[in-house]
CSV table of N, CA and C in Angstrom, one decimal:
chain,number,residue,atom,x,y,z
E,68,UNK,N,131.1,-98.7,-89.7
E,68,UNK,CA,132.5,-99.4,-90.7
E,68,UNK,C,131.8,-98.8,-92.1
E,69,UNK,N,133.1,-98.2,-92.4
E,69,UNK,CA,132.7,-97.3,-93.9
E,69,UNK,C,132.7,-98.3,-94.8
E,70,UNK,N,132.0,-98.2,-95.9
E,70,UNK,CA,131.7,-98.8,-96.9
E,70,UNK,C,132.4,-98.4,-98.2
E,71,UNK,N,133.4,-99.4,-99.4
E,71,UNK,CA,133.6,-98.4,-100.2
E,71,UNK,C,132.7,-97.6,-101.5
E,72,UNK,N,132.8,-96.6,-102.0
E,72,UNK,CA,131.5,-96.0,-102.5
E,72,UNK,C,131.8,-96.3,-104.1
E,73,UNK,N,131.0,-95.9,-104.9
E,73,UNK,CA,130.7,-96.5,-106.4
E,73,UNK,C,131.8,-95.4,-106.5
E,74,UNK,N,132.3,-94.4,-106.3
E,74,UNK,CA,133.5,-93.8,-107.0
E,74,UNK,C,134.9,-94.4,-106.9
E,75,UNK,N,135.2,-94.8,-105.3
E,75,UNK,CA,136.2,-95.7,-105.5
E,75,UNK,C,136.2,-97.2,-106.3
E,76,UNK,N,135.1,-97.7,-106.9
E,76,UNK,CA,135.2,-99.0,-107.3
E,76,UNK,C,135.3,-98.3,-109.0
E,77,UNK,N,134.9,-97.2,-109.2
E,77,UNK,CA,135.4,-96.9,-110.6
E,77,UNK,C,136.9,-96.7,-110.8
E,78,UNK,N,137.6,-96.0,-109.4
E,78,UNK,CA,139.0,-95.5,-109.9
E,78,UNK,C,139.6,-97.0,-109.9
E,79,UNK,N,138.9,-97.9,-109.3
E,79,UNK,CA,139.5,-99.2,-109.1
E,79,UNK,C,139.8,-99.8,-110.5
E,80,UNK,N,138.2,-99.9,-110.8
E,80,UNK,CA,138.6,-100.8,-112.8
E,80,UNK,C,139.2,-99.7,-113.4
E,81,UNK,N,139.3,-98.7,-113.2
E,81,UNK,CA,140.2,-97.5,-114.0
E,81,UNK,C,141.7,-97.8,-114.1
E,82,UNK,N,142.0,-98.1,-112.6
E,82,UNK,CA,143.7,-99.1,-112.4
E,82,UNK,C,143.7,-100.1,-113.0
E,83,UNK,N,142.7,-101.4,-113.2
E,83,UNK,CA,142.8,-102.6,-113.9
E,83,UNK,C,142.4,-102.8,-115.1
E,84,UNK,N,142.6,-101.3,-115.9
E,84,UNK,CA,142.6,-101.3,-117.1
E,84,UNK,C,143.2,-102.3,-118.0
E,85,UNK,N,144.5,-102.9,-117.1
E,85,UNK,CA,145.6,-103.7,-118.2
E,85,UNK,C,144.8,-105.0,-118.1
E,86,UNK,N,144.0,-105.6,-117.3
E,86,UNK,CA,143.2,-107.0,-117.3
E,86,UNK,C,142.8,-107.3,-118.8
E,87,UNK,N,141.5,-106.1,-119.4
E,87,UNK,CA,141.4,-106.8,-120.9
E,87,UNK,C,142.3,-106.7,-121.6
E,88,UNK,N,143.3,-105.8,-121.7
E,88,UNK,CA,144.6,-106.0,-122.4
E,88,UNK,C,145.1,-106.8,-122.5
E,89,UNK,N,145.5,-107.8,-120.9
E,89,UNK,CA,145.9,-108.8,-121.1
E,89,UNK,C,145.4,-109.9,-121.9
E,90,UNK,N,143.9,-110.2,-121.5
E,90,UNK,CA,143.2,-111.2,-121.9
E,90,UNK,C,143.1,-111.2,-123.5
E,91,UNK,N,143.4,-109.8,-124.4
E,91,UNK,CA,143.6,-109.5,-125.7
E,91,UNK,C,144.6,-110.1,-126.1
E,92,UNK,N,145.6,-110.1,-125.9
E,92,UNK,CA,147.0,-110.5,-126.2
E,92,UNK,C,146.9,-111.6,-125.8
E,93,UNK,N,146.5,-112.3,-124.6
E,93,UNK,CA,146.3,-113.9,-124.8
E,93,UNK,C,145.7,-114.4,-125.7
E,94,UNK,N,144.5,-113.9,-125.8
E,94,UNK,CA,143.7,-114.5,-127.3
E,94,UNK,C,144.3,-114.3,-128.2
E,95,UNK,N,144.8,-113.4,-128.4
E,95,UNK,CA,145.5,-113.3,-130.1
E,95,UNK,C,146.7,-114.2,-130.0
E,96,UNK,N,147.8,-114.4,-129.2
E,96,UNK,CA,148.7,-115.3,-129.1
E,96,UNK,C,148.5,-116.7,-129.5
E,97,UNK,N,147.1,-117.3,-128.3
E,97,UNK,CA,147.0,-118.5,-128.2
E,97,UNK,C,146.4,-118.5,-130.0
E,98,UNK,N,145.4,-117.8,-130.5
E,98,UNK,CA,144.7,-118.1,-131.7
E,98,UNK,C,145.7,-118.3,-132.8
E,99,UNK,N,146.9,-117.7,-132.7
E,99,UNK,CA,147.8,-117.4,-133.8
E,99,UNK,C,148.7,-118.6,-133.6
E,100,UNK,N,149.2,-119.5,-132.5
E,100,UNK,CA,149.8,-120.7,-132.1
E,100,UNK,C,148.6,-121.9,-132.7
E,101,UNK,N,147.3,-121.5,-132.5
E,101,UNK,CA,146.4,-122.8,-132.8
E,101,UNK,C,146.3,-122.7,-134.2
E,102,UNK,N,146.3,-121.7,-134.8
E,102,UNK,CA,146.4,-121.5,-136.5
E,102,UNK,C,147.8,-121.7,-137.0
E,103,UNK,N,148.6,-121.5,-137.0
E,103,UNK,CA,150.0,-121.6,-137.7
E,103,UNK,C,151.0,-122.9,-137.1
E,104,UNK,N,150.5,-122.9,-135.5
E,104,UNK,CA,151.4,-123.9,-135.3
E,104,UNK,C,153.2,-123.5,-134.8
E,105,UNK,N,152.9,-122.0,-135.0
E,105,UNK,CA,154.4,-121.5,-135.5
E,105,UNK,C,154.6,-120.9,-133.8
E,106,UNK,N,155.4,-121.1,-132.8
E,106,UNK,CA,155.3,-120.7,-131.2
E,106,UNK,C,156.2,-119.4,-131.5
E,107,UNK,N,157.1,-119.2,-132.5
E,107,UNK,CA,158.1,-117.9,-132.4
E,107,UNK,C,157.4,-116.8,-132.5
E,108,UNK,N,156.4,-116.7,-133.5
E,108,UNK,CA,155.7,-115.3,-133.7
E,108,UNK,C,154.9,-115.1,-132.6
E,109,UNK,N,153.6,-116.6,-132.2
E,109,UNK,CA,152.8,-116.3,-131.1
E,109,UNK,C,153.4,-116.1,-129.4
E,110,UNK,N,154.4,-116.3,-129.6
E,110,UNK,CA,155.2,-115.9,-128.4
E,110,UNK,C,155.3,-114.5,-128.4
E,111,UNK,N,155.2,-113.6,-128.7
E,111,UNK,CA,155.3,-112.1,-128.9
E,111,UNK,C,154.2,-111.8,-128.0
E,112,UNK,N,153.3,-112.2,-128.5
E,112,UNK,CA,151.9,-111.8,-128.0
E,112,UNK,C,151.7,-112.4,-126.6
E,113,UNK,N,152.3,-113.8,-126.2
E,113,UNK,CA,152.0,-114.4,-125.4
E,113,UNK,C,153.1,-113.7,-124.0
E,114,UNK,N,154.4,-113.2,-124.8
E,114,UNK,CA,155.1,-112.3,-123.4
E,114,UNK,C,154.5,-111.1,-123.1
E,115,UNK,N,154.0,-110.2,-124.4
E,115,UNK,CA,153.2,-109.1,-123.7
E,115,UNK,C,152.0,-109.2,-122.7
E,116,UNK,N,151.4,-110.7,-123.0
E,116,UNK,CA,150.3,-110.9,-122.3
E,116,UNK,C,150.8,-111.1,-120.7
E,117,UNK,N,151.7,-112.0,-120.8
E,117,UNK,CA,152.9,-112.1,-119.2
E,117,UNK,C,153.0,-110.5,-118.9
E,118,UNK,N,153.8,-109.9,-119.2
E,118,UNK,CA,153.8,-108.2,-119.0
E,118,UNK,C,152.8,-107.8,-118.4
E,119,UNK,N,151.6,-107.7,-119.1
E,119,UNK,CA,150.2,-107.1,-118.7
E,119,UNK,C,149.8,-107.9,-117.5
E,120,UNK,N,149.9,-109.2,-117.3
E,120,UNK,CA,149.4,-109.8,-116.2
E,120,UNK,C,149.8,-109.6,-114.9
E,121,UNK,N,151.5,-109.2,-115.0
E,121,UNK,CA,152.0,-109.1,-114.3
E,121,UNK,C,152.0,-107.8,-113.1
E,122,UNK,N,151.5,-106.7,-114.2
E,122,UNK,CA,151.1,-105.7,-113.9
E,122,UNK,C,149.7,-105.7,-113.0
E,123,UNK,N,148.9,-106.3,-114.0
E,123,UNK,CA,147.6,-106.2,-113.5
E,123,UNK,C,147.4,-107.1,-112.1
E,124,UNK,N,148.2,-108.2,-112.0
E,124,UNK,CA,148.1,-108.8,-110.5
E,124,UNK,C,148.7,-107.8,-109.3
E,125,UNK,N,149.8,-107.2,-109.8
E,125,UNK,CA,150.2,-105.7,-108.9
E,125,UNK,C,149.2,-104.9,-108.5
E,126,UNK,N,148.6,-104.2,-109.2
E,126,UNK,CA,147.5,-103.4,-109.1
E,126,UNK,C,146.3,-104.2,-108.3
E,127,UNK,N,145.9,-105.4,-108.5
E,127,UNK,CA,145.1,-105.4,-107.8
E,127,UNK,C,145.3,-106.3,-106.7
E,128,UNK,N,146.6,-106.7,-106.1
E,128,UNK,CA,147.0,-107.2,-104.9
E,128,UNK,C,147.1,-105.7,-104.5
E,129,UNK,N,147.3,-104.5,-104.9
E,129,UNK,CA,147.1,-103.3,-104.0
E,129,UNK,C,146.1,-102.6,-103.7
E,130,UNK,N,145.5,-103.1,-104.8
E,130,UNK,CA,143.5,-102.5,-104.4
E,130,UNK,C,143.1,-103.2,-103.5
E,131,UNK,N,143.5,-104.7,-103.5
E,131,UNK,CA,142.7,-105.7,-102.8
E,131,UNK,C,143.2,-105.0,-101.2
E,132,UNK,N,144.6,-105.1,-101.1
E,132,UNK,CA,145.1,-104.2,-99.7
E,132,UNK,C,144.4,-102.8,-99.5
E,133,UNK,N,144.2,-102.1,-99.9
E,133,UNK,CA,143.6,-100.6,-99.8
E,133,UNK,C,142.1,-101.2,-99.3
E,134,UNK,N,141.4,-101.9,-99.9
E,134,UNK,CA,139.8,-101.8,-99.4
E,134,UNK,C,140.1,-103.1,-98.0
E,135,UNK,N,141.0,-103.8,-97.7
E,135,UNK,CA,141.1,-104.5,-96.4
E,135,UNK,C,141.4,-103.3,-95.5
E,136,UNK,N,142.6,-102.7,-95.8
E,136,UNK,CA,143.1,-101.6,-94.4
E,136,UNK,C,141.9,-101.0,-94.4
E,137,UNK,N,141.4,-100.2,-95.4
E,137,UNK,CA,140.4,-99.1,-95.1
E,137,UNK,C,138.9,-99.3,-95.0
E,138,UNK,N,138.1,-100.7,-95.6
E,138,UNK,CA,137.3,-100.9,-95.5
E,138,UNK,C,136.9,-102.3,-94.8
E,139,UNK,N,137.6,-103.2,-94.3
E,139,UNK,CA,138.1,-104.1,-93.9
E,139,UNK,C,137.2,-105.2,-94.3
E,140,UNK,N,137.2,-105.3,-95.7
E,140,UNK,CA,136.6,-106.4,-96.4
E,140,UNK,C,137.3,-107.7,-96.5
E,141,UNK,N,136.6,-108.7,-96.2
E,141,UNK,CA,137.2,-110.2,-95.8
E,141,UNK,C,137.3,-110.8,-97.2
E,142,UNK,N,136.1,-110.2,-98.3
E,142,UNK,CA,136.6,-111.2,-99.5
E,142,UNK,C,137.8,-110.6,-100.3
E,143,UNK,N,138.1,-109.0,-100.2
E,143,UNK,CA,139.3,-108.8,-100.5
E,143,UNK,C,140.7,-109.3,-99.7
E,144,UNK,N,140.7,-109.9,-98.2
E,144,UNK,CA,141.6,-110.4,-97.8
E,144,UNK,C,142.2,-111.7,-98.1
E,145,UNK,N,141.0,-112.1,-98.8
E,145,UNK,CA,141.0,-113.7,-99.4
E,145,UNK,C,141.7,-113.6,-100.2
E,146,UNK,N,141.6,-112.4,-101.0
E,146,UNK,CA,142.4,-112.3,-102.6
E,146,UNK,C,143.6,-112.2,-102.2
E,147,UNK,N,144.2,-111.7,-100.9
E,147,UNK,CA,145.6,-111.0,-100.7
E,147,UNK,C,146.2,-112.4,-100.4
E,148,UNK,N,145.5,-113.3,-99.4
E,148,UNK,CA,146.1,-114.7,-99.0
E,148,UNK,C,146.2,-115.4,-100.1
E,149,UNK,N,145.4,-115.5,-101.1
E,149,UNK,CA,145.3,-116.3,-102.2
E,149,UNK,C,146.9,-115.8,-103.0
E,150,UNK,N,146.5,-114.8,-103.4
E,150,UNK,CA,147.8,-113.9,-104.3
E,150,UNK,C,149.0,-114.5,-103.2
E,151,UNK,N,149.1,-114.0,-102.4
E,151,UNK,CA,150.3,-114.4,-101.5
E,151,UNK,C,150.8,-116.3,-101.1
E,152,UNK,N,150.0,-116.8,-101.0
E,152,UNK,CA,150.3,-118.3,-101.0
E,152,UNK,C,150.4,-118.7,-102.1
E,153,UNK,N,150.0,-118.5,-103.6
E,153,UNK,CA,149.9,-119.0,-104.5
E,153,UNK,C,151.4,-118.2,-105.1
E,154,UNK,N,151.8,-117.6,-104.8
E,154,UNK,CA,153.3,-116.7,-105.4
E,154,UNK,C,154.1,-117.6,-104.7
E,155,UNK,N,154.2,-118.1,-103.4
E,155,UNK,CA,155.2,-118.6,-102.6
E,155,UNK,C,155.0,-119.9,-103.6
E,156,UNK,N,153.7,-120.4,-103.5
E,156,UNK,CA,153.9,-122.2,-104.2
E,156,UNK,C,154.5,-122.0,-105.4
E,157,UNK,N,154.5,-120.8,-106.4
E,157,UNK,CA,154.9,-120.8,-107.5
E,157,UNK,C,156.4,-120.9,-107.7
E,158,UNK,N,157.4,-120.0,-106.6
E,158,UNK,CA,158.3,-119.8,-106.0
E,158,UNK,C,159.2,-121.5,-105.9
E,159,UNK,N,158.4,-121.5,-104.7
E,159,UNK,CA,159.0,-123.2,-104.3
E,159,UNK,C,159.3,-124.1,-105.4
E,160,UNK,N,158.0,-124.3,-106.5
E,160,UNK,CA,158.0,-125.0,-107.3
E,160,UNK,C,158.7,-124.7,-108.1
E,161,UNK,N,159.1,-123.7,-108.5
E,161,UNK,CA,160.3,-123.0,-109.6
E,161,UNK,C,161.6,-123.6,-109.1
E,162,UNK,N,161.7,-123.7,-107.6
E,162,UNK,CA,163.1,-124.0,-107.4
E,162,UNK,C,163.3,-125.1,-107.2
E,163,UNK,N,162.3,-125.8,-107.3
E,163,UNK,CA,162.4,-127.7,-107.4
E,163,UNK,C,162.8,-128.3,-108.8
E,164,UNK,N,162.4,-126.9,-109.9
E,164,UNK,CA,162.5,-127.4,-111.2
E,164,UNK,C,161.3,-127.8,-111.8
E,165,UNK,N,161.3,-127.9,-113.3
E,165,UNK,CA,160.0,-128.5,-113.9
E,165,UNK,C,160.4,-129.9,-114.8
E,166,UNK,N,160.1,-131.0,-114.6
E,166,UNK,CA,160.3,-131.9,-115.7
E,166,UNK,C,160.0,-132.0,-116.8
E,167,UNK,N,160.5,-132.2,-118.1
E,167,UNK,CA,160.1,-132.2,-119.4
E,167,UNK,C,158.6,-132.2,-119.4
E,168,UNK,N,158.4,-133.3,-119.2
E,168,UNK,CA,157.0,-134.1,-119.7
E,168,UNK,C,156.0,-133.5,-119.0
E,169,UNK,N,156.2,-132.9,-117.9
E,169,UNK,CA,154.9,-131.9,-117.4
E,169,UNK,C,154.9,-130.4,-117.6
E,170,UNK,N,156.3,-130.0,-118.5
E,170,UNK,CA,156.7,-128.3,-118.3
E,170,UNK,C,155.5,-127.9,-119.1
E,171,UNK,N,154.9,-127.9,-120.0
E,171,UNK,CA,154.4,-127.5,-121.1
E,171,UNK,C,152.6,-127.6,-120.0
E,172,UNK,N,151.9,-128.8,-119.4
E,172,UNK,CA,151.0,-128.9,-118.7
E,172,UNK,C,151.4,-127.7,-117.7
E,173,UNK,N,152.4,-127.6,-116.9
E,173,UNK,CA,152.7,-126.9,-115.6
E,173,UNK,C,152.9,-125.5,-116.1
E,174,UNK,N,153.7,-125.2,-116.8
E,174,UNK,CA,153.3,-123.7,-117.9
E,174,UNK,C,151.7,-123.0,-118.1
E,175,UNK,N,151.5,-124.1,-119.0
E,175,UNK,CA,149.5,-123.5,-119.3
E,175,UNK,C,148.8,-123.3,-117.7
E,176,UNK,N,148.8,-124.3,-117.4
E,176,UNK,CA,148.0,-124.6,-116.0
E,176,UNK,C,148.3,-123.1,-114.6
E,177,UNK,N,149.8,-123.4,-114.4
E,177,UNK,CA,150.3,-122.3,-113.4
E,177,UNK,C,150.8,-121.2,-113.6
E,178,UNK,N,151.1,-121.0,-114.7
E,178,UNK,CA,151.6,-119.6,-115.3
E,178,UNK,C,150.6,-118.7,-116.1
E,179,UNK,N,149.7,-119.4,-116.4
E,179,UNK,CA,148.2,-118.8,-117.7
E,179,UNK,C,147.2,-119.1,-116.6
E,180,UNK,N,146.8,-120.2,-116.8
E,180,UNK,CA,145.3,-120.7,-116.1
E,180,UNK,C,144.7,-120.0,-115.2
E,181,UNK,N,145.6,-120.4,-113.7
E,181,UNK,CA,145.2,-119.8,-112.6
E,181,UNK,C,145.1,-118.4,-112.3
E,182,UNK,N,146.4,-117.6,-112.6
E,182,UNK,CA,146.4,-116.4,-112.4
E,182,UNK,C,145.5,-115.8,-113.3
E,183,UNK,N,144.9,-116.1,-114.5
E,183,UNK,CA,144.1,-115.4,-115.1
E,183,UNK,C,142.7,-115.3,-114.8
E,184,UNK,N,142.5,-116.8,-114.2
E,184,UNK,CA,141.4,-117.0,-113.6
E,184,UNK,C,141.1,-116.0,-112.2
E,185,UNK,N,142.0,-116.3,-111.5
E,185,UNK,CA,141.8,-115.3,-110.3
E,185,UNK,C,141.8,-113.8,-110.7
E,186,UNK,N,142.5,-113.2,-111.7
E,186,UNK,CA,142.6,-111.8,-112.2
E,186,UNK,C,141.1,-111.8,-112.5
E,187,UNK,N,140.5,-112.6,-113.3
E,187,UNK,CA,139.2,-112.6,-113.8
E,187,UNK,C,138.4,-112.2,-112.9
E,188,UNK,N,138.4,-113.2,-111.9
E,188,UNK,CA,137.4,-112.8,-110.6
E,188,UNK,C,137.5,-111.4,-109.8
E,189,UNK,N,138.7,-111.4,-109.9
E,189,UNK,CA,138.6,-110.1,-109.0
E,189,UNK,C,138.0,-108.7,-110.0
E,190,UNK,N,138.6,-108.7,-111.1
E,190,UNK,CA,138.3,-107.8,-111.9
E,190,UNK,C,136.7,-107.8,-112.4
E,191,UNK,N,136.1,-108.8,-112.2
E,191,UNK,CA,134.5,-109.1,-112.1
E,191,UNK,C,133.9,-108.7,-111.1
E,192,UNK,N,134.5,-109.2,-109.9
E,192,UNK,CA,134.1,-108.5,-108.8
E,192,UNK,C,134.2,-107.6,-108.3
E,193,UNK,N,135.2,-106.6,-108.9
E,193,UNK,CA,134.8,-104.8,-108.6
E,193,UNK,C,134.0,-104.1,-109.5
E,194,UNK,N,134.0,-105.2,-110.7
E,194,UNK,CA,132.6,-104.7,-111.6
E,194,UNK,C,131.2,-104.9,-111.2
E,195,UNK,N,131.4,-106.3,-110.5
E,195,UNK,CA,129.8,-106.3,-109.8
E,195,UNK,C,129.6,-105.4,-108.7
E,196,UNK,N,130.7,-105.0,-107.8
E,196,UNK,CA,130.6,-104.0,-106.7
E,196,UNK,C,130.2,-102.5,-107.3
E,197,UNK,N,130.6,-102.3,-108.0
E,197,UNK,CA,130.3,-100.9,-109.1
E,197,UNK,C,129.3,-100.7,-109.3
E,198,UNK,N,128.7,-101.9,-110.4
E,198,UNK,CA,127.0,-101.9,-110.4
E,198,UNK,C,126.0,-101.8,-109.4
E,199,UNK,N,126.2,-102.6,-108.7
E,199,UNK,CA,125.3,-102.9,-107.5
E,199,UNK,C,125.0,-101.4,-106.8
E,200,UNK,N,125.9,-100.7,-106.5
E,200,UNK,CA,126.1,-99.9,-105.5
E,200,UNK,C,125.1,-98.7,-106.3
E,201,UNK,N,124.4,-98.1,-105.5
E,201,UNK,CA,123.3,-97.2,-106.2
E,201,UNK,C,124.3,-95.9,-106.5
E,202,UNK,N,123.8,-94.9,-107.4
E,202,UNK,CA,124.5,-93.7,-107.7
E,202,UNK,C,124.0,-92.7,-106.7
E,203,UNK,N,124.7,-92.0,-106.7
E,203,UNK,CA,124.4,-91.0,-105.7
E,203,UNK,C,124.1,-89.6,-106.2
E,204,UNK,N,123.8,-88.8,-105.9
E,204,UNK,CA,122.4,-87.8,-106.5
E,204,UNK,C,123.6,-87.1,-107.4
E,205,UNK,N,124.6,-86.7,-107.4
E,205,UNK,CA,125.5,-85.7,-108.0
E,205,UNK,C,125.8,-86.6,-109.4
E,206,UNK,N,125.7,-87.9,-109.2
E,206,UNK,CA,126.0,-88.7,-110.7
E,206,UNK,C,124.9,-89.2,-111.3
E,207,UNK,N,123.6,-89.0,-111.2
E,207,UNK,CA,122.3,-88.9,-111.4
E,207,UNK,C,122.5,-88.0,-112.9
E,208,UNK,N,121.9,-88.5,-113.9
E,208,UNK,CA,121.6,-87.4,-114.6
E,208,UNK,C,120.0,-86.6,-114.6
E,209,UNK,N,120.3,-85.5,-114.9
E,209,UNK,CA,118.9,-84.4,-114.5
E,209,UNK,C,118.5,-84.2,-115.9
E,210,UNK,N,117.5,-84.8,-116.5
E,210,UNK,CA,117.2,-83.9,-117.8
E,210,UNK,C,116.4,-82.8,-117.9
E,211,UNK,N,115.9,-83.1,-116.5
E,211,UNK,CA,114.3,-81.9,-116.5
E,211,UNK,C,115.0,-80.8,-115.4
E,212,UNK,N,115.6,-81.3,-114.8
E,212,UNK,CA,116.4,-80.0,-114.1
E,212,UNK,C,116.5,-78.2,-114.1
E,213,UNK,N,115.6,-77.6,-114.1
E,213,UNK,CA,116.2,-76.1,-114.4
E,213,UNK,C,117.5,-75.8,-114.5
E,214,UNK,N,117.3,-74.4,-115.8
E,214,UNK,CA,118.8,-74.2,-115.8
E,214,UNK,C,118.9,-73.2,-115.0
E,215,UNK,N,120.0,-73.0,-114.1
E,215,UNK,CA,119.7,-71.3,-113.5
E,215,UNK,C,120.0,-70.1,-114.1
E,216,UNK,N,121.0,-70.1,-115.8
E,216,UNK,CA,121.1,-69.3,-116.4
E,216,UNK,C,119.9,-68.7,-117.2
E,217,UNK,N,119.2,-69.7,-117.4
E,217,UNK,CA,117.8,-69.5,-118.0
E,217,UNK,C,117.4,-68.8,-117.4
E,218,UNK,N,117.1,-69.1,-116.2
E,218,UNK,CA,116.2,-68.5,-115.1
E,218,UNK,C,116.3,-66.9,-114.7
E,219,UNK,N,117.8,-66.7,-114.9
E,219,UNK,CA,118.4,-65.4,-114.8
E,219,UNK,C,118.3,-64.4,-116.3
E,220,UNK,N,118.1,-65.3,-117.0
E,220,UNK,CA,118.3,-64.3,-118.4
E,220,UNK,C,116.5,-64.3,-118.7
E,221,UNK,N,115.6,-64.7,-118.1
E,221,UNK,CA,114.1,-64.3,-118.2
E,221,UNK,C,114.0,-63.4,-117.0
E,222,UNK,N,114.4,-63.3,-116.0
E,222,UNK,CA,114.3,-61.9,-115.4
E,222,UNK,C,114.9,-60.8,-116.0
E,223,UNK,N,116.3,-61.2,-116.3
E,223,UNK,CA,116.8,-59.9,-116.7
E,223,UNK,C,115.5,-59.1,-117.9
E,224,UNK,N,114.8,-60.3,-118.8
E,224,UNK,CA,114.1,-59.4,-119.9
E,224,UNK,C,113.0,-59.1,-119.4
E,225,UNK,N,112.4,-59.7,-118.2
E,225,UNK,CA,111.2,-59.0,-117.7
E,225,UNK,C,111.6,-57.6,-117.3
E,226,UNK,N,112.8,-57.3,-116.5
E,226,UNK,CA,112.9,-56.0,-115.5
E,226,UNK,C,113.3,-55.3,-116.6
E,227,UNK,N,114.2,-55.6,-118.2
E,227,UNK,CA,114.1,-54.8,-119.2
E,227,UNK,C,112.9,-54.5,-119.6
E,228,UNK,N,112.0,-54.8,-119.7
E,228,UNK,CA,110.6,-54.5,-120.2
E,228,UNK,C,109.6,-53.8,-119.7
């Protein structure tokens, strides 16, 4: 069975670069709302974070699908199943409607908290796998490796004298 390499996880983390941006915008939006109690200004940051959250989740689902198809990873399969079932749950619950009493709570828990936690879990899972895999020889830094150009220059100098 093939295993994902460090290079694959590095590309995976680069593709997920929208995750830290998403969390930054969420932090700014929530901080502004708590500091000023003005939702109109804070909502701009919160809407940007929802856009980045959507991009992040799409990238993570594509990544999990890739890891499941090529490397038969059960962890990534569990993430795909969770994402699909959660999307179906959101769709069905929005079809039923949200009553006004639970509206803000529903928005916070189901639209922000659960997707952010699942995106955080997947991002840190990828980061952990990247760090846990050993570096290959070509990734290692060789400080004391001899330089071929210096060797050739030394030979040329000896031949010239």
